[in-house]
Each structure stands twice: as structure tokens, then as C-alpha cells.
Coordinates of C-alpha atoms and ligand atoms in Angstrom, one line a residue:
M1 CA 31.4 -24.2 -4.1
A2 CA 32.6 -20.8 -4.8
R3 CA 30.8 -18.1 -3.6
R4 CA 31.4 -14.1 -4.4
M5 CA 33.2 -12.2 -1.9
G6 CA 33.9 -8.9 -1.1
E7 CA 30.4 -8.2 0.0
T8 CA 29.9 -6.4 2.6
N9 CA 27.6 -7.8 6.4
M10 CA 26.5 -5.0 8.1
Q11 CA 25.1 -5.2 11.6
Y12 CA 22.7 -2.9 13.7
D13 CA 20.3 -3.7 16.4
V14 CA 16.9 -3.3 14.3
L15 CA 16.7 -3.4 10.9
V16 CA 13.9 -1.3 9.0
I17 CA 12.7 -2.1 5.5
G18 CA 10.9 0.8 4.3
S19 CA 11.2 4.8 4.5
G20 CA 7.6 5.8 4.8
A21 CA 5.4 6.5 7.4
A22 CA 5.5 2.8 8.8
G23 CA 9.2 2.3 8.6
L24 CA 10.3 5.8 9.9
T25 CA 7.5 5.9 13.0
A26 CA 9.2 2.7 14.1
A27 CA 12.9 3.7 13.7
L28 CA 12.4 7.0 15.2
E29 CA 10.6 5.3 18.7
L30 CA 13.5 2.5 18.5
A31 CA 16.4 4.9 17.9
E32 CA 15.7 6.5 21.6
T33 CA 18.0 4.0 22.8
K34 CA 18.7 0.9 19.7
R35 CA 20.9 1.6 16.7
V36 CA 18.8 1.3 13.7
L37 CA 19.3 0.8 10.3
V38 CA 16.3 1.6 8.0
L39 CA 17.0 0.1 3.8
A40 CA 14.9 1.8 1.1
K41 CA 14.5 0.5 -2.4
G42 CA 15.5 3.7 -4.6
S43 CA 15.3 6.6 -2.9
L44 CA 14.3 7.5 0.6
T45 CA 10.8 9.5 -0.6
G46 CA 10.0 6.9 -3.4
G47 CA 6.9 4.9 -1.3
S48 CA 3.5 5.9 -1.3
T49 CA 3.9 7.8 1.9
A50 CA 4.9 11.3 -0.3
W51 CA 2.4 10.6 -2.5
A52 CA -0.8 11.0 -0.1
Q53 CA -3.2 13.9 -0.5
G54 CA -6.2 13.6 1.8
G55 CA -4.6 13.3 5.0
I56 CA -5.0 11.5 8.6
A57 CA -8.3 10.4 10.0
A58 CA -8.3 11.0 13.9
V59 CA -11.5 12.3 15.8
L60 CA -10.7 15.5 17.1
D61 CA -13.8 17.5 16.8
A62 CA -16.0 18.1 20.0
G63 CA -19.5 16.6 18.2
D64 CA -17.7 13.5 16.7
T65 CA -17.0 10.1 18.7
F66 CA -14.1 7.2 18.7
E67 CA -17.7 4.9 18.2
N68 CA -18.7 7.4 15.2
H69 CA -15.2 6.3 13.6
V70 CA -15.4 2.3 14.6
R71 CA -18.9 2.6 12.8
D72 CA -17.7 4.0 9.6
T73 CA -14.5 2.0 9.3
M74 CA -16.5 -0.9 10.0
V75 CA -19.4 -0.1 7.1
A76 CA -16.3 0.7 4.8
G77 CA -15.2 -2.8 5.6
A78 CA -18.3 -4.8 5.1
G79 CA -17.7 -6.0 8.4
L80 CA -14.8 -8.2 7.6
N81 CA -12.6 -5.5 9.7
D82 CA -11.2 -6.8 13.6
R83 CA -13.1 -4.4 16.1
E84 CA -10.4 -4.6 18.3
T85 CA -8.0 -3.5 15.8
V86 CA -10.2 -1.0 14.6
E87 CA -10.9 0.4 18.1
F88 CA -6.7 0.2 19.0
V89 CA -5.9 2.4 15.7
I90 CA -8.4 4.7 16.0
E91 CA -8.3 5.2 20.4
G92 CA -4.0 5.7 18.9
A93 CA -5.3 8.6 16.3
P94 CA -5.1 11.8 18.9
A95 CA -2.0 10.8 20.0
S96 CA -0.1 10.4 16.8
I97 CA -1.3 13.6 15.5
D98 CA 0.2 15.3 18.8
R99 CA 3.7 13.4 17.8
L100 CA 3.3 14.8 14.2
C101 CA 2.4 18.2 15.4
E102 CA 5.8 18.0 18.1
L103 CA 7.7 17.0 14.5
G104 CA 6.6 20.2 13.1
V105 CA 4.0 18.4 10.6
P106 CA 2.5 22.2 9.4
F107 CA -1.2 20.7 9.5
N108 CA -3.6 23.1 8.0
R109 CA -5.7 25.4 11.2
D110 CA -9.1 27.2 11.7
E111 CA -7.3 29.6 14.4
D112 CA -6.7 27.2 17.4
A113 CA -8.1 24.4 16.5
L114 CA -6.5 21.7 13.6
H115 CA -8.6 22.2 10.5
L116 CA -10.8 18.7 9.3
T117 CA -11.7 17.8 6.2
R118 CA -14.6 15.0 5.0
E119 CA -13.7 12.5 2.8
G120 CA -16.1 9.6 1.4
G121 CA -17.6 7.3 3.9
H122 CA -17.0 9.6 6.7
S123 CA -19.9 10.8 9.1
H124 CA -18.0 13.8 10.4
R125 CA -15.5 16.0 9.6
R126 CA -12.6 14.4 10.7
I127 CA -9.4 14.2 8.4
V128 CA -6.6 16.2 9.1
H129 CA -4.6 17.8 6.7
V130 CA -1.4 19.9 5.1
D131 CA -3.2 21.6 1.8
D132 CA -3.9 18.5 -0.4
A133 CA 0.0 17.2 0.1
T134 CA -0.3 16.4 3.3
G135 CA 2.1 13.1 3.1
W136 CA 4.7 15.3 1.3
A137 CA 4.7 17.1 4.7
V138 CA 4.6 14.1 6.7
Q139 CA 7.6 12.3 4.9
D140 CA 9.2 15.1 4.9
A141 CA 8.9 16.1 9.1
L142 CA 9.9 12.2 9.5
L143 CA 12.9 12.3 7.1
K144 CA 14.5 14.9 9.0
A145 CA 14.0 13.8 11.9
A146 CA 15.4 10.3 11.0
E147 CA 18.0 12.2 9.7
A148 CA 18.6 13.9 13.1
N149 CA 18.8 11.2 14.9
S150 CA 22.4 9.8 15.4
N151 CA 20.8 6.2 16.3
I152 CA 19.8 6.3 12.9
T153 CA 21.2 5.3 8.9
M154 CA 19.4 5.2 6.5
L155 CA 20.6 3.8 3.4
G156 CA 18.5 4.2 0.0
G157 CA 19.6 2.4 -3.0
R158 CA 19.0 -0.9 -1.4
T159 CA 16.6 -3.6 -2.9
C160 CA 15.8 -6.1 -0.1
I161 CA 15.8 -9.3 -2.1
D162 CA 14.9 -11.7 1.3
F163 CA 14.8 -12.4 4.0
I164 CA 17.9 -14.1 5.9
T165 CA 16.4 -16.6 7.8
D166 CA 17.6 -20.3 10.1
R167 CA 17.8 -21.6 6.8
H168 CA 20.7 -19.3 5.9
R169 CA 23.1 -19.8 9.2
E170 CA 26.6 -21.0 8.8
Q171 CA 24.9 -24.2 11.3
F172 CA 21.6 -24.7 8.9
S173 CA 18.6 -24.7 11.1
A174 CA 15.0 -25.5 9.5
A175 CA 13.5 -23.2 12.4
G176 CA 12.1 -19.7 10.8
R177 CA 13.5 -17.0 12.7
V178 CA 14.1 -13.7 10.7
W179 CA 17.9 -12.4 11.5
G180 CA 17.5 -9.9 8.5
V181 CA 18.0 -9.6 4.6
Y182 CA 19.5 -9.9 1.6
A183 CA 19.3 -6.9 -0.2
L184 CA 20.8 -5.7 -4.0
N185 CA 23.0 -2.5 -3.9
E186 CA 21.9 -1.1 -6.6
E187 CA 24.9 0.9 -7.0
T188 CA 27.3 -1.3 -7.1
G189 CA 25.3 -4.4 -7.7
R190 CA 26.5 -6.5 -4.9
V191 CA 24.4 -8.3 -2.9
E192 CA 24.6 -7.3 0.8
R193 CA 23.9 -8.9 4.4
H194 CA 22.0 -7.1 7.2
T195 CA 21.0 -8.6 10.1
A196 CA 19.8 -7.5 13.4
R197 CA 18.2 -9.0 16.5
A198 CA 15.2 -7.9 15.0
T199 CA 13.5 -6.7 11.7
V200 CA 10.7 -4.4 10.8
L201 CA 9.0 -4.8 7.5
A202 CA 7.4 -1.9 6.0
A203 CA 7.6 -2.1 2.3
G204 CA 4.3 -0.8 1.4
G205 CA 1.6 -2.2 -1.0
A206 CA 1.4 -4.1 -4.2
G207 CA -0.6 -1.7 -6.3
R208 CA 2.0 -2.0 -9.5
V209 CA 0.6 -5.4 -10.2
Y210 CA -2.4 -3.6 -12.2
Q211 CA -2.0 -1.5 -14.9
F212 CA -3.6 1.9 -14.2
S213 CA -2.6 2.4 -10.6
T214 CA -1.8 5.7 -8.4
A215 CA 0.8 3.8 -6.6
P216 CA 4.3 4.8 -7.4
R217 CA 6.5 2.6 -9.5
G218 CA 8.3 0.8 -6.5
A219 CA 5.2 -0.9 -5.0
T220 CA 5.4 -4.0 -6.5
G221 CA 4.2 -6.1 -3.2
D222 CA 8.2 -6.9 -2.3
G223 CA 7.3 -7.1 1.0
I224 CA 4.2 -9.1 0.9
A225 CA 6.3 -11.6 -1.6
M226 CA 9.3 -11.8 1.2
A227 CA 7.1 -12.6 4.1
W228 CA 5.1 -15.3 2.3
R229 CA 8.3 -17.2 1.0
A230 CA 10.1 -16.8 4.0
G231 CA 6.6 -18.9 5.4
A232 CA 4.2 -16.0 6.7
R233 CA 0.5 -16.1 6.1
V234 CA -0.6 -13.2 4.1
S235 CA -4.4 -12.6 3.9
N236 CA -7.5 -11.3 2.1
M237 CA -5.3 -10.3 -0.6
E238 CA -8.8 -9.8 -2.8
M239 CA -9.1 -6.6 -1.4
M240 CA -7.6 -4.1 -3.7
Q241 CA -9.1 -1.1 -3.4
F242 CA -10.1 1.3 -6.7
H243 CA -9.5 4.8 -5.9
P244 CA -12.8 6.6 -8.0
T245 CA -11.3 9.5 -9.1
C246 CA -7.7 9.2 -10.8
L247 CA -6.6 12.0 -13.6
Y248 CA -7.4 10.5 -16.7
N249 CA -4.6 12.2 -19.1
L250 CA -2.5 10.7 -21.8
E251 CA 0.7 11.7 -20.8
V252 CA -0.2 11.9 -17.1
K253 CA -1.2 8.1 -15.9
N254 CA -1.5 8.1 -12.2
F255 CA -2.4 11.3 -10.8
L256 CA -4.7 11.3 -8.1
I257 CA -7.5 13.8 -7.8
T258 CA -8.4 13.7 -4.0
E259 CA -11.2 12.3 -2.7
A260 CA -11.4 15.0 -0.4
V261 CA -13.0 17.3 -3.7
R262 CA -16.0 15.3 -3.1
G263 CA -15.6 16.0 0.4
E264 CA -16.2 19.7 -0.2
G265 CA -18.8 19.1 -2.6
G266 CA -17.4 18.0 -5.5
R267 CA -20.0 16.1 -8.0
L268 CA -20.0 12.8 -10.7
Y269 CA -21.4 13.6 -13.9
H270 CA -21.6 11.5 -17.3
P271 CA -19.8 13.7 -19.6
E272 CA -21.8 13.9 -22.6
T273 CA -25.3 14.1 -21.1
G274 CA -24.8 15.9 -17.4
H275 CA -26.2 13.4 -16.0
R276 CA -25.6 13.2 -12.1
F277 CA -25.1 9.4 -12.0
M278 CA -24.5 8.7 -8.2
E279 CA -28.4 9.4 -8.0
D280 CA -28.6 5.9 -10.0
Y281 CA -26.5 4.1 -7.3
D282 CA -26.5 5.5 -3.8
P283 CA -29.3 8.2 -3.7
E284 CA -28.2 8.8 -0.7
R285 CA -25.0 8.9 0.1
M286 CA -24.3 10.7 -3.7
E287 CA -20.4 11.1 -4.4
L288 CA -19.9 10.8 -0.8
A289 CA -20.4 6.6 -1.0
P290 CA -17.3 4.4 0.2
R291 CA -15.2 4.8 -2.5
D292 CA -16.0 1.2 -3.4
V293 CA -19.8 2.0 -4.6
V294 CA -18.0 5.4 -6.4
A295 CA -15.2 3.4 -8.3
R296 CA -18.3 0.6 -9.0
A297 CA -20.1 3.0 -10.4
I298 CA -17.9 5.3 -12.3
D299 CA -16.9 1.7 -13.9
D300 CA -20.4 1.1 -14.8
Q301 CA -21.0 3.8 -16.8
I302 CA -17.8 3.7 -18.6
K303 CA -18.3 0.1 -19.5
R304 CA -22.3 0.8 -20.0
F305 CA -21.5 3.9 -22.1
G306 CA -17.9 3.4 -23.9
L307 CA -16.9 6.6 -22.4
D308 CA -12.8 7.1 -21.5
Y309 CA -14.0 9.0 -18.0
V310 CA -16.6 10.6 -16.2
H311 CA -16.6 14.2 -15.0
L312 CA -15.3 15.4 -11.8
D313 CA -16.6 19.1 -11.4
I314 CA -16.3 21.3 -8.2
S315 CA -16.3 24.6 -10.1
H316 CA -19.6 25.7 -9.1
E317 CA -17.4 26.6 -5.4
S318 CA -15.6 29.7 -6.0
A319 CA -11.7 30.0 -7.6
D320 CA -10.5 31.0 -4.3
F321 CA -12.3 27.9 -2.3
I322 CA -10.6 25.8 -5.2
R323 CA -7.2 27.2 -4.8
S324 CA -6.7 27.1 -1.2
H325 CA -8.3 24.1 -0.5
F326 CA -6.6 22.2 -3.5
P327 CA -3.1 24.2 -4.5
T328 CA -1.5 21.3 -5.7
I329 CA -3.7 19.8 -7.8
D330 CA -4.9 23.4 -9.5
E331 CA -1.4 23.8 -10.4
K332 CA -0.8 20.1 -11.6
L333 CA -4.2 20.4 -13.9
S334 CA -3.5 23.7 -14.6
G335 CA 0.1 22.9 -16.4
L336 CA -1.9 20.0 -18.4
G337 CA -4.9 22.7 -19.7
I338 CA -7.1 21.7 -17.2
D339 CA -9.1 24.4 -15.1
M340 CA -10.6 23.1 -12.3
T341 CA -11.9 26.6 -11.0
S342 CA -14.0 26.8 -14.6
G343 CA -14.8 23.3 -15.9
P344 CA -14.7 19.7 -14.8
I345 CA -12.3 17.4 -14.6
P346 CA -11.8 13.8 -16.6
V347 CA -11.4 11.2 -13.8
V348 CA -11.4 7.5 -14.1
P349 CA -10.9 4.9 -11.1
A350 CA -7.6 2.8 -10.7
Q351 CA -6.1 0.8 -8.6
H352 CA -5.1 2.7 -5.3
Y353 CA -4.6 0.8 -2.0
T354 CA -3.7 -2.8 -1.0
C355 CA -6.0 -3.9 1.8
G356 CA -4.3 -7.2 2.0
G357 CA -1.1 -8.6 3.0
V358 CA 1.0 -9.9 6.1
V359 CA -0.8 -10.7 9.0
V360 CA 0.0 -9.4 11.9
D361 CA -1.1 -9.1 15.8
L362 CA -2.0 -5.8 17.7
H363 CA 1.6 -5.9 18.7
A364 CA 2.7 -5.8 15.1
R365 CA 4.2 -9.4 15.8
T366 CA 3.9 -11.5 12.2
D367 CA 4.0 -15.3 12.3
L368 CA 7.6 -15.4 11.7
P369 CA 9.9 -15.1 15.5
G370 CA 11.9 -11.8 14.6
L371 CA 10.0 -10.2 12.2
W372 CA 7.6 -7.4 12.9
A373 CA 5.5 -5.6 10.5
A374 CA 3.5 -2.3 10.1
G375 CA 1.9 -0.2 7.4
E376 CA 0.3 -1.2 3.7
V377 CA 2.4 -4.0 3.2
T378 CA 0.3 -5.7 6.6
E379 CA -3.4 -7.0 7.1
S380 CA -4.3 -6.1 10.3
G381 CA -7.8 -6.6 11.1
L382 CA -8.3 -2.6 10.3
H383 CA -10.0 -2.3 6.9
G384 CA -11.6 -5.4 6.3
A385 CA -13.2 -5.4 2.9
N386 CA -12.6 -1.9 1.8
R387 CA -10.4 0.8 3.9
L388 CA -12.0 4.1 4.7
A389 CA -10.1 7.0 3.3
S390 CA -7.5 8.6 5.7
N391 CA -7.2 5.5 7.5
S392 CA -4.2 4.1 6.3
L393 CA -1.4 6.7 7.2
L394 CA -3.2 6.3 10.9
E395 CA -2.4 2.4 10.9
C396 CA 1.6 3.2 9.8
F397 CA 1.9 5.7 12.9
V398 CA -0.3 3.2 15.2
F399 CA 1.6 0.2 14.0
G400 CA 5.0 1.3 13.8
E401 CA 5.0 2.2 16.9
A402 CA 3.1 -0.8 18.1
A403 CA 6.1 -2.8 16.5
A404 CA 9.1 -0.7 17.8
S405 CA 7.3 -0.7 21.5
D406 CA 6.9 -4.7 21.3
I407 CA 10.4 -5.1 20.1
L408 CA 12.3 -2.8 23.2
N409 CA 9.8 -4.5 25.7
R410 CA 10.8 -7.8 24.6
W411 CA 14.2 -6.7 23.6
D412 CA 16.5 -9.2 26.2
E413 CA 14.3 -12.0 24.7
L414 CA 16.1 -11.3 21.5
Q415 CA 19.6 -13.1 20.4
E416 CA 22.4 -11.4 18.4
P417 CA 22.3 -13.0 15.1
P418 CA 24.3 -16.1 14.3
A419 CA 27.0 -16.0 11.3
I420 CA 24.9 -16.2 8.4
L421 CA 26.2 -17.1 4.5
P422 CA 27.0 -14.6 2.3
W423 CA 24.7 -14.8 -1.0
D424 CA 25.4 -17.2 -3.5
E425 CA 25.9 -16.4 -7.4
S426 CA 28.2 -19.1 -8.1
R427 CA 25.6 -20.3 -10.7
V428 CA 24.2 -17.4 -12.5
T429 CA 25.7 -15.0 -15.4
D430 CA 24.3 -11.1 -16.5
S431 CA 21.2 -11.7 -18.3
D432 CA 21.3 -11.5 -21.6
E433 CA 17.4 -11.2 -22.7
E434 CA 16.3 -7.9 -20.3
V435 CA 13.3 -7.9 -22.5
V436 CA 11.3 -10.8 -21.1
I437 CA 11.1 -8.9 -18.1
K438 CA 10.0 -6.1 -19.8
Q439 CA 7.5 -7.9 -21.7
N440 CA 6.2 -10.2 -18.7
W441 CA 6.0 -7.3 -16.1
T442 CA 3.5 -5.6 -18.7
E443 CA 1.6 -8.7 -19.2
I444 CA 1.2 -8.8 -15.9
R445 CA -0.5 -6.0 -15.0
R446 CA -2.5 -6.1 -17.9
F447 CA -4.3 -9.3 -17.3
M448 CA -4.7 -8.1 -13.8
W449 CA -6.5 -5.5 -14.6
N450 CA -8.9 -6.8 -17.4
Y451 CA -9.4 -9.7 -15.5
V452 CA -9.1 -9.6 -11.8
G453 CA -10.1 -5.5 -11.8
I454 CA -12.9 -3.8 -10.1
V455 CA -15.7 -6.8 -11.3
R456 CA -14.6 -9.9 -11.4
T457 CA -16.0 -13.2 -12.6
T458 CA -14.4 -16.8 -12.1
K459 CA -13.8 -17.4 -15.3
R460 CA -11.6 -14.1 -16.1
L461 CA -9.8 -15.1 -12.1
E462 CA -9.4 -18.9 -14.1
R463 CA -8.0 -17.5 -17.0
A464 CA -5.2 -15.1 -15.1
K465 CA -4.5 -18.1 -12.6
N466 CA -3.5 -20.1 -15.6
R467 CA -1.5 -17.3 -17.1
I468 CA 0.4 -16.7 -13.7
A469 CA 1.3 -20.7 -13.5
L470 CA 2.6 -19.8 -17.3
L471 CA 4.8 -17.1 -16.3
K472 CA 5.8 -18.3 -13.2
Q473 CA 7.8 -21.0 -14.3
E474 CA 9.9 -18.7 -17.2
V475 CA 10.6 -16.3 -14.0
E476 CA 11.6 -18.8 -11.7
D477 CA 14.0 -19.9 -14.7
Y478 CA 15.4 -16.8 -15.5
Y479 CA 15.8 -15.9 -11.7
G480 CA 17.5 -19.0 -11.2
A481 CA 19.9 -18.2 -14.6
F482 CA 21.1 -14.5 -13.8
R483 CA 22.4 -12.1 -11.5
V484 CA 19.7 -10.2 -9.7
T485 CA 18.7 -6.9 -11.4
T486 CA 15.7 -4.6 -9.4
D487 CA 13.6 -5.2 -12.3
L488 CA 14.1 -9.0 -11.8
I489 CA 13.8 -8.9 -8.2
E490 CA 10.3 -6.7 -8.6
L491 CA 9.3 -9.0 -11.1
R492 CA 9.3 -12.1 -9.3
N493 CA 7.3 -10.2 -6.5
L494 CA 4.6 -9.2 -8.7
L495 CA 4.0 -11.9 -10.0
Q496 CA 4.0 -13.9 -6.6
A497 CA 1.8 -11.0 -5.7
A498 CA -0.9 -11.6 -8.5
E499 CA -1.1 -15.5 -7.4
L500 CA -1.9 -14.7 -4.1
I501 CA -4.5 -11.9 -5.7
V502 CA -6.5 -14.5 -7.9
K503 CA -6.1 -17.0 -5.2
S504 CA -7.7 -15.3 -2.4
A505 CA -10.4 -13.9 -5.0
L506 CA -11.3 -17.4 -6.1
A507 CA -11.9 -18.3 -2.6
R508 CA -14.4 -16.1 -1.9
H509 CA -17.4 -17.1 -3.0
E510 CA -19.3 -14.1 -2.1
S511 CA -19.2 -10.1 -3.3
R512 CA -17.9 -8.2 -0.4
G513 CA -16.6 -4.5 -0.3
L514 CA -14.3 -4.2 -2.9
H515 CA -14.2 -8.2 -3.9
Y516 CA -17.6 -7.4 -6.5
T517 CA -17.9 -11.2 -8.3
L518 CA -21.1 -11.8 -10.8
D519 CA -20.6 -15.2 -10.4
Y520 CA -21.6 -14.6 -6.4
P521 CA -23.3 -11.3 -6.5
E522 CA -24.9 -11.8 -2.6
T523 CA -22.8 -11.3 0.3
G524 CA -22.7 -14.4 2.4
E525 CA -23.7 -14.7 6.6
L526 CA -20.3 -16.1 7.1
V527 CA -18.1 -13.5 7.6
K528 CA -14.0 -14.6 7.1
D529 CA -11.0 -13.5 6.5
T530 CA -9.3 -15.3 3.4
V531 CA -6.3 -16.3 4.9
L532 CA -3.5 -18.7 3.2
V533 CA -0.8 -20.6 4.2
P534 CA 2.9 -20.9 2.9
Ligands
LIG601 P1 5.3 3.3 1.9 O1 5.1 4.8 2.2 O2 4.7 3.0 0.7 O3 6.7 2.9 1.8 C1 7.2 1.7 1.4 C2 8.6 1.9 1.8 O4 9.4 0.9 1.1 C3 9.1 2.9 0.7 O5 10.5 3.7 1.2 C4 10.2 1.6 -0.5 O6 11.1 2.1 -1.1 C5 10.6 0.5 0.4 N1 10.7 -0.7 -0.4 C6 9.8 -1.1 -0.9 N2 10.2 -2.4 -1.3 C7 11.3 -2.6 -1.0 C8 12.0 -3.4 -1.0 N3 12.1 -4.4 -1.9 N4 13.8 -3.2 -0.2 C9 13.7 -1.8 0.3 N5 12.7 -1.0 0.6 C10 12.0 -1.4 -0.1 N6 -3.4 7.2 3.0 C11 -3.8 7.9 4.1 O7 -4.2 7.6 5.1 N7 -4.9 9.5 3.4 C12 -4.1 9.6 2.4 O8 -4.4 11.0 1.9 C13 -3.8 9.2 1.0 N8 -3.5 9.6 -0.2 C14 -2.5 9.1 -1.0 C15 -2.6 8.9 -2.4 C16 -1.8 8.3 -2.9 C17 -1.6 8.8 -4.5 C18 -1.6 7.2 -2.8 C19 -0.9 6.0 -3.5 C20 -1.9 6.4 -1.4 C21 -2.6 7.7 -0.4 N9 -2.8 6.8 0.7 C22 -3.2 7.8 1.9 C23 -2.2 5.5 1.5 C24 -0.9 5.6 1.8 O9 -0.3 6.8 0.9 C25 -0.2 4.5 1.8 O10 -1.2 3.6 2.3 C26 0.9 4.4 3.0 O11 1.5 5.8 2.8 C27 2.2 3.4 3.1 O12 2.8 3.9 3.9 P2 3.9 2.5 4.6 O13 4.8 3.3 5.3 O14 3.3 1.1 4.6 O15 4.4 2.3 2.9
LIG602 C1 -7.3 11.2 -1.3 O1 -7.0 12.1 -1.0 O2 -8.3 10.3 -1.8 C2 -7.0 9.5 -0.6 C3 -7.0 9.4 0.6 C4 -6.8 7.7 0.6 O3 -6.5 7.0 -0.2 O4 -6.8 7.8 2.3

């Protein structure tokens, strides 16, 4: 069989897929003794990490306790969390914050102590932050440290397609050991092989499966789909988090208004009657109820009254207070003609975070030998049925470290990669109908929003399932016939992620946390993860 020659076969000690908080945390720890290659799709700052606003949850105040944080996390997660994981992450927070301070992240301070803000679902002030642009400061510090480290090579513009496993060895083997990835070089259009003794998957979430999402363009579930295809279990994919307050604007579609605005006193109002409607849904916690409760309340108001948006208003605070706490949001809104210091902000819910993902244990090991995973791509047991605000960056740091430590501890057991077959392009040609990709992409995102959104029914889920089956056949035919492009790779993964979400949602016969269905409105007594086995 003719094979395309001339592609690169690069080898490092460890391969990391993703240059966000999870990937770079692992890379920095590994690079103390190993040569590490970090691959990223598009730009090195293209993941969700750079967009995070609110901050990082950590118990640092003397009046707060780990137990409080554990309880808040499990209340938000509707009991589906794994307590051992919750404790592991929460107790790891102070050390993670110390490391970020050492890397030079300029967290806001109150004299000597770090300033702590508050967010929904947290019983105490415990969110460490850099104004309202924490993610950018963290991403910048991690990237600078990685750039300065001669043991780390970072290559952007690489879209990973599939894991290289034992099946791709020159000496075929059916065992599922992972040896690296095939990745599309976005500039040359060639598919490269990158092999290593260990691979860390840190490719983020699948938010872009929904029409409205706060997640960046590249959050297409690539990592989850790749791991699933290679044989790893995924769990709790029905637990898709919708953030209550995304800016409603016809030009700017995915700008988040941080939860910290409500944490610092922002209130939600019906835009016509001025009614503070959270009184009707959660009179005790009001705007600071966990985000599934607030998002469902807003969705209900929008649907019941035929509204385009609701109002979020913090203008009762002084302009100085607002501008000093939320400079990024204030600047963005001013550019759009909205003055948050004197009036309300129009907001709608939007998909925000993928709670489900690739199953990992406390060492960040997946089911596949040779593959570790950390961050939003995983389901570690931390978030359960609903992530508590600002717990996800924290998870990236703690599990990024855990993956690195486990790889280093087990180094001597990890073999050198065997000879691997190159990518086979002998039966494909250049695509002649790019419109198929665009059409299918738009269709998936729209029906996922309408049928698999904040409030679900079995009938709508079945409709989505049927659509996915049809599209899957079409996309697989297309994938088999044409040379890969990033758009095609993403479409295939988006569809795979959609299928896993719908399958999981259909399997849960109760409402719990983020999964709310009119057909099973009660929460069942049995607390059980939805685990899908390939
Ligand atoms: P990401 O940062 O998303 O990085 C994924 C990486 O994988 C990227 O480098 C990407 O290029 C790469 N990648 C993906 N697919 C491929 C592929 N096929 N090939 C090669 N590379 C690939 N959490 C908090 O805790 N606090 C907050 O305040 C907060 N605010 C948020 C605000 C917004 C607007 C959003 C969208 C999320 C927010 N979150 C917040 C969630 C948090 O930002 C993410 O969960 C976290 O940053 C995920 O980090 P990660 O390292 O797992 O993945
Ligand atoms: C926000 O700032 O509201 C986002 C916090 C988070 O997603 O954890």
C-alpha cells in the first residue's frame, strides 16, 4: 500500500496534549528531569484557561475550613462527587496557589494576604483572583515558565487526530497501550507521528457542541473523542454546565459576565417588570445559589415570558468599586455602549463547562496504559453533577501535578515506544465539498442547544439521537474519503461528544444537578455515575 512519505516522526520522553492550565502544570513538573513535548491546536493560548475570569477556589482564610469547601463542592455536585477526590483536590489548593505565586501570578492582595472574592455556591470568600481576568494571568505565567525551560518544546498549530496505540505498531498488537499521537500540522497539511514513553491528555472540554457557549472556538471535545475511540471509558457526559450570565449581544456572542459580579452583590431582574425573580426560585440563597439553579431560573423566565434576556445589575455599588473589581468586563461593555456602573447588563445562560469526561483515578491514570489525563477533559469525581465555581482551574493544577508525579514515579516501568506505522493517506483526496462540514457543524450545535439543553425530555433526546446517527454516517463517509483538515477533525469529534452526551442523558432516569428532565423530575435515591464503556 502506498504511503505518504516525508512526514516527521518526533520523539520525546513525555508528550503533553494541550497548553492550558492542566497541560503546562504537568509539563513544568515533568521537565525537571524529562524532555517534554507540548502540542496544541492553533495558538498556545487558545484553550479555556486564558478566558477564565473569576479565579481559583482555595481555603486560605482562617475562618474557613477544608470541610466547608468539601461540603460546598458536594452540595453543588448533588452528591455525585467522589469524596476522596474532592478532599484530594481541596487539600491540594494552598500548595497550588503557592506554586502559582512562585511563578509570578500577580494575584490581588489586601495588604499581606491574598484578596478573596465570593462566588455562587461558596459559603465563604475563598476565590483567589487577578481582577476579573485570572485565566489570562495564569496562562501567561505558565507559558513564560515553559518557554524558559530548555527541557520543554511547545508546538502550536498541531491538531491531534488520534492516539497511536499498539494497533499502529509495525508489529501489530491488539493491546491498548498508548504511544503518542498522530497530529495534523496545520501549516503544512502533513500528518506527523509524535511518540513518547508517556502521554498526558489535557485537551479541555466539549463546550462548542452547543450553539451558545462561553468556551473558545477549539473546545470541540477532541480529547474525549480520541480517548473514547482508543478504548477509554468516559463518564457523566450528561452533566453539561450552563453559566447563568453570558452577555446578550448581537455582535459579541460568548462573553462571560463573571459569577463574581453576583458574588459582590449583583442582582437579577426581570427586564420589564423589575421583579427580582430569584426570590421565586431560591429565596434563601437568591443570586448566590449554585449555577444550575440560577441558570434554570433564568431559562424559565426567558421561556415563560418570551424574553430575549434578563438583567444583571450591580449599579447600586459605587462606580469606583465596580471598575476596580471588574476592569475587563467594564472595558468590554463600554466598547459596546453598556455602562455597568449606571445600569443593568443584559444576560442569558450559555454552555460553560464539561463536567463529564475521560475517567481518571487519583494518579490521573486513564484506563489505557501509557495515557494520563488532567483538567476539563476528565471526569475525576471532583465535580459530580455540577461543578462549583472556580473549582476547575484548581483541578487542573492538582491533577496536572498528580499525572507528572505518577509518570516520574513509574518511569523505569515505561518502555521506549516501538516502531510505528506512518499515517495512511493512500485512499483519500482533497475535499471538494467543504460546505458539508459547515452545514453539519451548525446543525449539531443547534439541535444540541434545543434538544439537549438546560431542560430536557426523553422525546427531545431521542430526536437528537436520531439526528446524530444520520450525521455520523455522513461524517464517517466524508472522513474516509478526504484528506483531514482541522475543521473535519473537529466535526468528527464534536459529533462523537454529542453522541456521548445524549447517550448518557438517556441513561439517567432522574433529575440531578445539571441533568434536569421533565420526564423524571425527581432526584433518585441511588447515587450513580453514568459510565460508558467503548
Ligand atoms: P484548556 O485550557 O481548555 O486547554 C486545552 C488545550 O488543549 C489547548 O491548548 C488546546 O489547543 C488543546 N487542544 C484541544 N484539542 C486539541 C487537539 N485536537 N490537538 C492538540 N491540542 C488540542 N474555571 C475556574 O476555575 N475559574 C474561573 O474563573 C473560570 N472562568 C471561566 C471563564 C470562561 C469564559 C470559560 C470558558 C471557562 C472558565 N473556567 C473557569 C473553566 C476553566 O477555564 C477551564 O475548565 C480550564 O481552564 C480548563 O483547562 P485545561 O487545561 O483542562 O484545558
Ligand atoms: C466565572 O467567573 O463566573 C467563572 C467561574 C468558573 O467558571 O469557575
